[in-house]
Coordinates of C-alpha atoms in Angstrom, one line a residue:
Chain A
S1 CA 117.9 120.6 79.0
R2 CA 117.5 123.4 76.5
R3 CA 115.2 121.3 74.4
K4 CA 113.3 120.4 77.5
R5 CA 112.8 124.1 78.3
A6 CA 111.8 124.8 74.7
R7 CA 109.2 122.1 74.9
A8 CA 107.9 123.4 78.2
R9 CA 107.4 126.9 76.7
H10 CA 105.3 125.5 73.9
K11 CA 102.8 123.6 76.1
P12 CA 99.3 124.4 75.2
C13 CA 97.1 126.6 77.4
A14 CA 96.2 124.8 80.6
L15 CA 95.5 125.3 84.3
K16 CA 98.5 125.3 86.6
E17 CA 98.7 125.7 90.4
L18 CA 101.0 127.2 93.0
E19 CA 100.9 127.2 96.8
V20 CA 101.4 130.8 97.9
S21 CA 101.1 132.7 101.1
V22 CA 98.3 135.3 101.2
S23 CA 100.9 138.1 101.7
D24 CA 102.7 137.1 98.5
L25 CA 99.5 137.7 96.5
G26 CA 100.3 141.4 96.5
L27 CA 96.7 142.4 97.3
G28 CA 97.8 144.2 100.5
Y29 CA 96.7 141.6 103.0
E30 CA 99.0 140.4 105.7
S31 CA 98.5 136.8 106.5
D32 CA 100.7 133.7 106.8
E33 CA 97.9 131.5 105.5
T34 CA 98.7 129.4 102.4
V35 CA 96.3 129.3 99.6
L36 CA 96.2 127.5 96.3
F37 CA 96.7 129.9 93.4
R38 CA 95.5 128.4 90.0
Y39 CA 96.5 130.3 86.9
C40 CA 96.4 129.8 83.1
S41 CA 99.6 129.3 81.2
G42 CA 100.6 128.0 77.8
T43 CA 100.5 128.9 74.1
C44 CA 97.5 129.3 71.9
E45 CA 99.0 128.5 68.5
A46 CA 96.4 126.0 67.7
A47 CA 93.6 128.5 68.4
V48 CA 94.6 131.0 65.7
R49 CA 91.5 132.0 63.8
S50 CA 90.9 133.7 60.4
Y51 CA 90.2 136.8 62.5
D52 CA 93.8 136.8 63.8
L53 CA 95.3 136.2 60.4
S54 CA 93.2 139.0 58.8
L55 CA 93.9 141.4 61.6
K56 CA 97.6 140.8 61.2
S57 CA 97.3 141.4 57.5
M58 CA 95.3 144.7 58.0
R59 CA 98.0 145.8 60.3
S60 CA 100.9 145.0 57.9
K61 CA 99.0 146.8 55.1
R62 CA 98.8 149.8 57.5
R63 CA 95.0 149.7 57.3
I64 CA 95.0 149.7 61.1
K65 CA 97.7 152.1 62.4
K66 CA 96.9 153.9 65.6
E67 CA 94.6 151.5 67.5
K68 CA 96.0 149.0 69.9
V69 CA 94.9 145.5 68.6
R70 CA 95.9 142.0 69.5
A71 CA 96.2 139.6 66.6
R72 CA 96.9 136.5 68.7
P73 CA 94.6 134.5 71.0
C74 CA 95.5 134.7 74.6
C75 CA 95.5 132.0 77.3
R76 CA 93.1 133.4 80.0
P77 CA 90.7 132.1 82.7
L78 CA 87.3 131.2 81.3
A79 CA 85.9 130.8 84.8
Y80 CA 87.1 131.7 88.3
D81 CA 87.2 129.6 91.4
D82 CA 84.9 130.1 94.4
D83 CA 85.7 132.7 97.1
V84 CA 88.8 132.3 99.3
S85 CA 88.6 133.3 103.0
F86 CA 91.5 133.7 105.4
L87 CA 92.4 135.1 108.8
D88 CA 95.1 137.9 108.7
T89 CA 97.8 138.6 111.3
Y90 CA 95.5 141.0 113.1
N91 CA 92.8 138.3 113.5
R92 CA 90.4 139.7 111.0
Y93 CA 88.7 137.6 108.4
Y94 CA 88.7 138.6 104.7
T95 CA 87.1 137.0 101.7
V96 CA 88.6 137.5 98.2
N97 CA 86.6 136.6 95.1
E98 CA 87.8 135.7 91.6
L99 CA 91.3 135.1 92.9
S100 CA 92.1 131.8 91.2
A101 CA 91.3 130.4 87.8
K102 CA 89.0 127.4 87.4
E103 CA 89.1 126.8 83.7
C104 CA 91.4 128.1 81.0
G105 CA 91.0 128.8 77.3
C106 CA 92.4 130.6 74.3
V107 CA 90.3 133.7 73.8
Chain B
L1 CA 66.9 75.5 102.8
A2 CA 65.7 79.0 103.0
A3 CA 65.5 80.6 106.5
P4 CA 62.0 81.4 107.6
P5 CA 61.2 85.1 107.1
S6 CA 62.1 87.0 110.3
P7 CA 59.9 89.8 111.5
P8 CA 61.2 93.2 110.5
G9 CA 63.6 94.9 112.9
Q10 CA 64.8 91.6 114.2
D11 CA 67.5 89.3 113.1
P12 CA 66.9 85.6 112.6
H13 CA 68.0 84.9 116.2
G14 CA 65.3 87.1 117.5
W15 CA 67.7 89.9 118.6
R16 CA 66.7 93.4 117.9
V17 CA 68.9 95.0 115.2
P18 CA 69.3 98.7 115.8
V19 CA 67.2 100.4 113.2
D20 CA 67.0 104.1 112.4
C21 CA 63.8 105.9 113.5
V22 CA 62.8 106.8 109.9
R23 CA 62.9 103.1 109.0
A24 CA 61.2 102.1 112.3
N25 CA 58.4 104.6 111.5
E26 CA 57.9 102.9 108.1
L27 CA 57.7 99.5 109.8
C28 CA 55.2 100.8 112.3
A29 CA 53.1 102.5 109.6
A30 CA 52.8 99.1 107.8
E31 CA 51.2 97.6 110.9
A32 CA 47.7 98.7 111.7
S33 CA 47.8 98.4 115.5
C34 CA 51.3 100.1 115.7
S35 CA 50.4 103.0 113.5
S36 CA 47.1 103.8 115.3
R37 CA 48.9 103.7 118.7
Y38 CA 51.6 105.9 117.4
R39 CA 49.1 108.4 116.1
T40 CA 47.4 108.4 119.4
L41 CA 50.6 109.0 121.3
R42 CA 51.6 111.9 119.1
Q43 CA 48.2 113.6 119.7
C44 CA 48.7 112.9 123.5
L45 CA 52.1 114.6 123.5
A46 CA 51.2 117.6 121.3
G47 CA 51.3 120.6 123.6
R48 CA 50.9 118.7 126.9
D49 CA 53.3 117.7 129.6
R50 CA 54.0 114.1 130.6
N51 CA 51.7 114.1 133.7
T52 CA 48.6 115.3 132.0
M53 CA 49.3 112.9 129.2
L54 CA 49.7 109.9 131.5
A55 CA 46.5 110.8 133.2
N56 CA 44.8 109.7 130.1
K57 CA 44.3 105.9 129.9
E58 CA 44.3 105.8 126.2
C59 CA 47.6 107.7 126.0
Q60 CA 49.2 105.4 128.7
A61 CA 48.1 102.3 126.8
A62 CA 49.6 103.7 123.5
L63 CA 52.9 104.4 125.2
E64 CA 53.1 100.9 126.7
V65 CA 52.4 99.2 123.4
L66 CA 54.9 101.3 121.5
Q67 CA 57.6 100.3 124.0
E68 CA 57.5 96.9 122.4
S69 CA 57.8 98.2 118.8
P70 CA 61.0 98.9 116.9
L71 CA 60.2 102.6 117.4
Y72 CA 61.3 102.3 121.1
D73 CA 65.0 101.7 120.7
C74 CA 65.5 103.3 117.3
R75 CA 68.4 105.7 116.9
C76 CA 69.6 108.3 114.4
K77 CA 72.9 109.0 112.6
R78 CA 74.6 112.4 112.6
G79 CA 74.3 114.0 109.2
M80 CA 72.0 111.3 107.9
K81 CA 69.4 112.0 105.3
K82 CA 66.2 113.2 107.0
E83 CA 68.1 113.7 110.3
L84 CA 65.5 116.1 111.6
Q85 CA 62.6 113.8 110.8
C86 CA 64.4 110.9 112.5
L87 CA 65.0 113.0 115.7
Q88 CA 61.4 114.2 115.7
I89 CA 60.3 110.5 115.7
Y90 CA 62.8 109.7 118.5
W91 CA 61.7 112.5 120.8
S92 CA 58.0 111.9 120.1
I93 CA 58.4 108.6 122.0
H94 CA 61.1 109.5 124.5
L95 CA 59.6 112.8 125.7
G96 CA 56.7 110.6 126.9
L97 CA 59.1 108.3 128.8
T98 CA 61.2 110.7 130.7
E99 CA 60.3 112.3 134.0
G100 CA 60.1 115.9 133.1
E101 CA 63.4 117.8 133.0
E102 CA 66.3 115.5 133.4
F103 CA 69.8 116.7 133.8
Y104 CA 71.4 114.2 131.4
E105 CA 69.4 112.8 128.5
V106 CA 70.4 109.7 126.5
S107 CA 71.8 110.5 123.1
P108 CA 69.4 109.7 120.2
Y109 CA 72.5 109.1 118.0
E110 CA 74.0 105.7 117.3
P111 CA 77.1 105.1 119.5
V112 CA 80.4 105.8 117.8
T113 CA 81.8 102.2 117.8
S114 CA 84.5 102.5 115.2
R115 CA 87.4 104.2 116.8
L116 CA 88.7 106.2 114.0
S117 CA 92.2 106.2 115.4
D118 CA 93.5 107.0 111.9
I119 CA 92.7 110.6 112.6
F120 CA 94.9 110.6 115.6
R121 CA 97.7 108.9 113.8
L122 CA 97.3 111.6 111.1
A123 CA 97.5 114.3 113.7
S124 CA 100.7 112.8 115.1
I125 CA 102.3 112.8 111.7
F126 CA 101.3 116.4 111.1
S127 CA 102.5 117.5 114.5
G128 CA 106.0 116.0 113.8
M129 CA 106.0 117.2 110.2
D130 CA 108.7 119.8 110.3
P131 CA 111.1 119.0 113.1
A132 CA 113.5 121.8 112.2
A133 CA 110.8 124.5 112.6
N134 CA 109.2 122.8 115.6
S135 CA 109.8 125.6 118.0
K136 CA 108.3 128.1 115.6
S137 CA 105.6 125.9 114.1
N138 CA 101.9 126.9 114.3
H139 CA 99.7 123.9 114.1
C140 CA 96.6 126.0 113.6
L141 CA 98.2 127.7 110.6
D142 CA 99.1 124.3 109.2
A143 CA 95.5 123.2 109.6
A144 CA 94.3 126.2 107.7
K145 CA 96.8 125.4 105.0
A146 CA 95.6 121.8 104.7
C147 CA 92.0 123.0 104.5
N148 CA 92.8 125.6 101.8
L149 CA 94.6 123.0 99.7
N150 CA 91.5 120.8 99.7
D151 CA 88.7 122.1 97.4
N152 CA 85.8 120.9 99.5
C153 CA 87.2 122.1 102.8
K154 CA 88.3 125.4 101.3
R155 CA 84.8 126.0 99.7
L156 CA 82.9 125.3 102.9
R157 CA 85.3 127.1 105.1
S158 CA 85.1 130.2 102.9
G159 CA 81.4 129.7 102.9
Y160 CA 81.0 130.1 106.7
I161 CA 83.7 132.7 107.1
S162 CA 82.1 135.0 104.5
T163 CA 78.6 134.4 105.8
C164 CA 79.7 135.0 109.4
S165 CA 81.7 138.1 108.7
R166 CA 79.2 139.8 106.3
E167 CA 77.8 142.9 107.8
I168 CA 74.0 143.3 107.5
S169 CA 73.5 146.9 108.7
A170 CA 74.9 149.4 111.1
S171 CA 72.9 147.9 114.0
E172 CA 73.2 144.2 113.0
H173 CA 76.7 143.2 112.5
C174 CA 76.0 139.7 111.0
S175 CA 73.2 137.2 110.5
R176 CA 73.7 134.7 113.4
R177 CA 71.1 132.3 111.9
K178 CA 72.9 132.1 108.5
C179 CA 76.3 131.9 110.2
H180 CA 75.2 128.9 112.3
K181 CA 73.8 127.2 109.3
A182 CA 77.0 127.6 107.3
L183 CA 79.0 126.3 110.3
R184 CA 76.8 123.3 110.6
Q185 CA 77.3 122.6 106.9
F186 CA 81.1 122.8 107.3
F187 CA 81.2 120.4 110.3
D188 CA 78.7 118.0 108.7
R189 CA 80.2 117.8 105.2
V190 CA 83.9 118.2 105.7
P191 CA 85.8 115.1 106.9
S192 CA 86.9 115.3 110.5
E193 CA 90.6 115.0 109.6
Y194 CA 90.3 118.6 108.4
T195 CA 87.7 120.0 110.8
Y196 CA 89.3 118.6 114.0
R197 CA 92.7 119.8 113.0
L198 CA 91.3 123.4 112.8
L199 CA 89.3 123.1 116.0
F200 CA 91.7 121.2 118.2
C201 CA 95.2 122.2 117.1
S202 CA 97.8 122.4 119.8
C203 CA 99.5 125.7 120.5
K204 CA 102.7 127.0 122.0
D205 CA 102.1 130.7 121.5
Q206 CA 99.3 133.2 121.8
A207 CA 99.0 134.0 118.0
C208 CA 98.3 130.3 117.5
A209 CA 95.8 130.1 120.4
E210 CA 94.0 133.2 119.1
R211 CA 93.7 131.7 115.7
R212 CA 92.3 128.5 117.3
R213 CA 89.7 130.6 119.2
Q214 CA 88.8 132.5 116.0
T215 CA 88.1 129.2 114.1
I216 CA 84.3 129.5 114.4
V217 CA 84.2 133.3 113.9
P218 CA 83.1 133.8 117.5
S219 CA 82.2 137.5 117.1
C220 CA 79.1 136.3 115.1
S221 CA 78.6 132.6 116.1
Y222 CA 79.4 132.7 119.8
E223 CA 79.5 136.1 121.5
D224 CA 76.3 138.1 122.1
K225 CA 75.5 141.4 123.7
E226 CA 74.4 139.7 126.9
K227 CA 75.3 136.4 128.5
P228 CA 72.2 134.4 129.3
N229 CA 71.8 132.1 132.3
C230 CA 73.1 128.6 131.4
L231 CA 69.9 126.9 132.5
D232 CA 67.8 129.3 130.4
L233 CA 70.1 128.6 127.5
R234 CA 69.6 124.9 128.1
S235 CA 65.8 125.3 128.0
T236 CA 66.0 127.2 124.7
C237 CA 68.2 124.4 123.3
R238 CA 65.8 121.7 124.4
T239 CA 62.9 123.3 122.6
D240 CA 64.8 122.5 119.3
H241 CA 65.0 118.8 118.4
L242 CA 68.4 119.1 116.8
C243 CA 70.0 121.2 119.6
R244 CA 68.5 118.9 122.2
S245 CA 69.9 115.9 120.5
R246 CA 73.4 117.3 120.1
L247 CA 73.5 118.3 123.7
A248 CA 72.3 114.9 124.8
D249 CA 75.0 113.4 122.6
F250 CA 77.6 115.6 124.2
H251 CA 76.5 114.6 127.7
T252 CA 76.6 110.9 126.7
N253 CA 80.1 111.0 125.1
C254 CA 82.0 113.6 127.1
Q255 CA 80.6 113.1 130.6
A256 CA 83.6 112.8 132.9
S257 CA 84.0 109.3 134.3
F258 CA 86.0 108.2 137.3
Q259 CA 86.1 104.6 136.0
T260 CA 88.4 105.1 133.0
L261 CA 92.0 106.0 132.5
T262 CA 91.2 108.9 130.2
S263 CA 88.1 110.1 132.2
C264 CA 86.1 109.6 129.0
P265 CA 83.2 107.0 128.7
G266 CA 84.7 103.9 127.2
D267 CA 88.0 105.7 126.8
N268 CA 86.6 107.0 123.5
Y269 CA 88.1 110.4 122.6
Q270 CA 86.7 110.3 119.1
A271 CA 83.2 110.1 120.3
C272 CA 83.7 113.1 122.7
L273 CA 85.4 115.3 120.0
G274 CA 82.6 114.4 117.6
S275 CA 79.8 115.4 119.8
Y276 CA 81.6 118.6 120.8
A277 CA 81.9 119.5 117.1
G278 CA 78.3 118.6 116.8
L279 CA 77.2 121.4 119.1
I280 CA 78.8 124.1 116.9
G281 CA 76.1 126.0 115.0
F282 CA 73.4 125.7 117.7
D283 CA 72.4 127.8 120.7
M284 CA 74.8 125.8 122.8
T285 CA 77.8 126.6 120.6
P286 CA 80.9 126.1 122.7
N287 CA 84.3 127.8 122.2
Y288 CA 87.6 128.5 123.9
I289 CA 87.1 131.4 126.3
D290 CA 90.5 132.9 125.7
A291 CA 93.8 132.6 123.8
S292 CA 95.6 130.9 126.7
T293 CA 98.2 128.4 125.6
T294 CA 98.7 126.7 128.9
S295 CA 95.1 126.0 130.1
I296 CA 92.3 125.1 127.8
T297 CA 88.9 126.4 129.0
I298 CA 85.8 125.7 127.0
S299 CA 82.4 127.2 127.6
P300 CA 79.1 128.0 125.9
W301 CA 78.1 131.7 125.9
C302 CA 76.3 131.7 129.3
S303 CA 76.9 132.2 133.0
C304 CA 75.3 131.2 136.3
K305 CA 74.3 134.7 137.2
G306 CA 70.7 135.0 138.2
S307 CA 70.3 131.2 138.8
G308 CA 68.3 131.7 142.1
N309 CA 67.9 128.5 144.0
M310 CA 69.1 126.6 140.9
E311 CA 72.7 127.9 141.3
E312 CA 74.1 124.4 142.1
E313 CA 72.5 122.8 139.1
C314 CA 73.7 125.6 136.9
E315 CA 77.3 125.3 138.1
K316 CA 77.1 121.6 137.5
F317 CA 75.9 122.1 134.0
L318 CA 78.6 124.7 133.2
R319 CA 81.4 122.6 134.7
D320 CA 80.7 119.8 132.1
F321 CA 82.2 122.3 129.7
T322 CA 84.7 124.4 131.7
E323 CA 86.1 121.8 134.0
N324 CA 85.6 118.5 132.2
P325 CA 88.7 116.3 132.3
C326 CA 87.4 114.0 129.5
L327 CA 86.9 116.9 127.1
R328 CA 90.2 118.5 128.1
N329 CA 92.1 115.2 127.7
A330 CA 90.5 114.5 124.4
I331 CA 91.5 117.9 123.0
Q332 CA 95.0 117.6 124.3
A333 CA 95.4 114.1 123.0
F334 CA 94.3 115.1 119.6
G335 CA 96.6 118.1 119.5
N336 CA 99.6 115.9 120.5
G337 CA 98.5 113.1 118.2
T338 CA 98.2 110.5 121.0
D339 CA 95.1 108.4 121.1
V340 CA 94.8 105.9 124.0
N341 CA 96.3 102.6 123.2
L342 CA 93.8 99.9 124.1
S343 CA 95.6 96.9 122.8
P344 CA 96.4 94.4 125.6

């Protein structure tokens, strides 16, 4: 099962989903409604570009010292899902936008 | 041997096949005598009442001829392409046939023949879904979850909720017109297994019943500063072809009957629930009047105050919503997941 876990960790960047209650989103809303939360997860090894290799090299040669740079592509949403509306425990409606990922990519 | 070509709108045995009014209009347009008569009738009806129209011989003749054409018993389908055009054609003939203001009008929609009992079966599965948490379960919350997990339902639900709760200005707290339109899209385009569950979920506590009452965002789509008289509201509804048709459909399918076990015409709960949902997003939008769990009371936003000598008619109209055993039984049966069993 260790091998299985290792393989799971190396899955390429893709869209995954989770059923969560609105309260669990941590946005401050109190509601028992369940929504579908889609997120991006996975590695981006295949998407390493010359940019990343060069940036790494500049950093190791201490040509870049103080700035915060990221020399690895990152699995992030390329587009977000439509708005999500729900009724909270005080019977008020709310609409949240850009809550859930629609498409993922290594950027 | 090829069958001889049958006249359009009729099957080879000479029986009239029900044809939609848009198609019937095309058939009529292809025939010189029918199309000229139809044009005459439309001119006769434009801006005139029935009596002045019938005083004209030419108009009367046109109406008589058209009663023989496929236009006469054409019908429309809810949510069909060109629904409004179809209904305009329907009423252009039928307004000439009725004696002024009738209490009940015949539905211009095709009868719901297929009893989609699957939806009831589905509802019964859902209501018994989690037996452990049965005493604490909230079916209206489960219905919201089911909708949120379906992309189409979630998109259109969020669509009407955000439209109906969007503040316009300090004086206007929402756009009722846009809210109604978004509600109609939700009920037209989302399968009834989702929409009925939200609308007719059964409740054991007040939080659930309040959620059910809130389904259509009543602060925008239902409530108003003042409650109009129900007969005035009916007149407003009848000036609009769509609202008039949906109301006629409600009267056809939800009218309490003493001849059936369920009090519904043809014991058809589906048809009644469908025509109830069809009223949402129009002037006659109905809703639960409170968050009571024991008694279900439905009403449009109107009262019988100021009815004058029409008080009795007004009360009768309102009772079809507030004290209608067919509607109440249909809602309760859906909530409990028990359709009538008609097998012998």
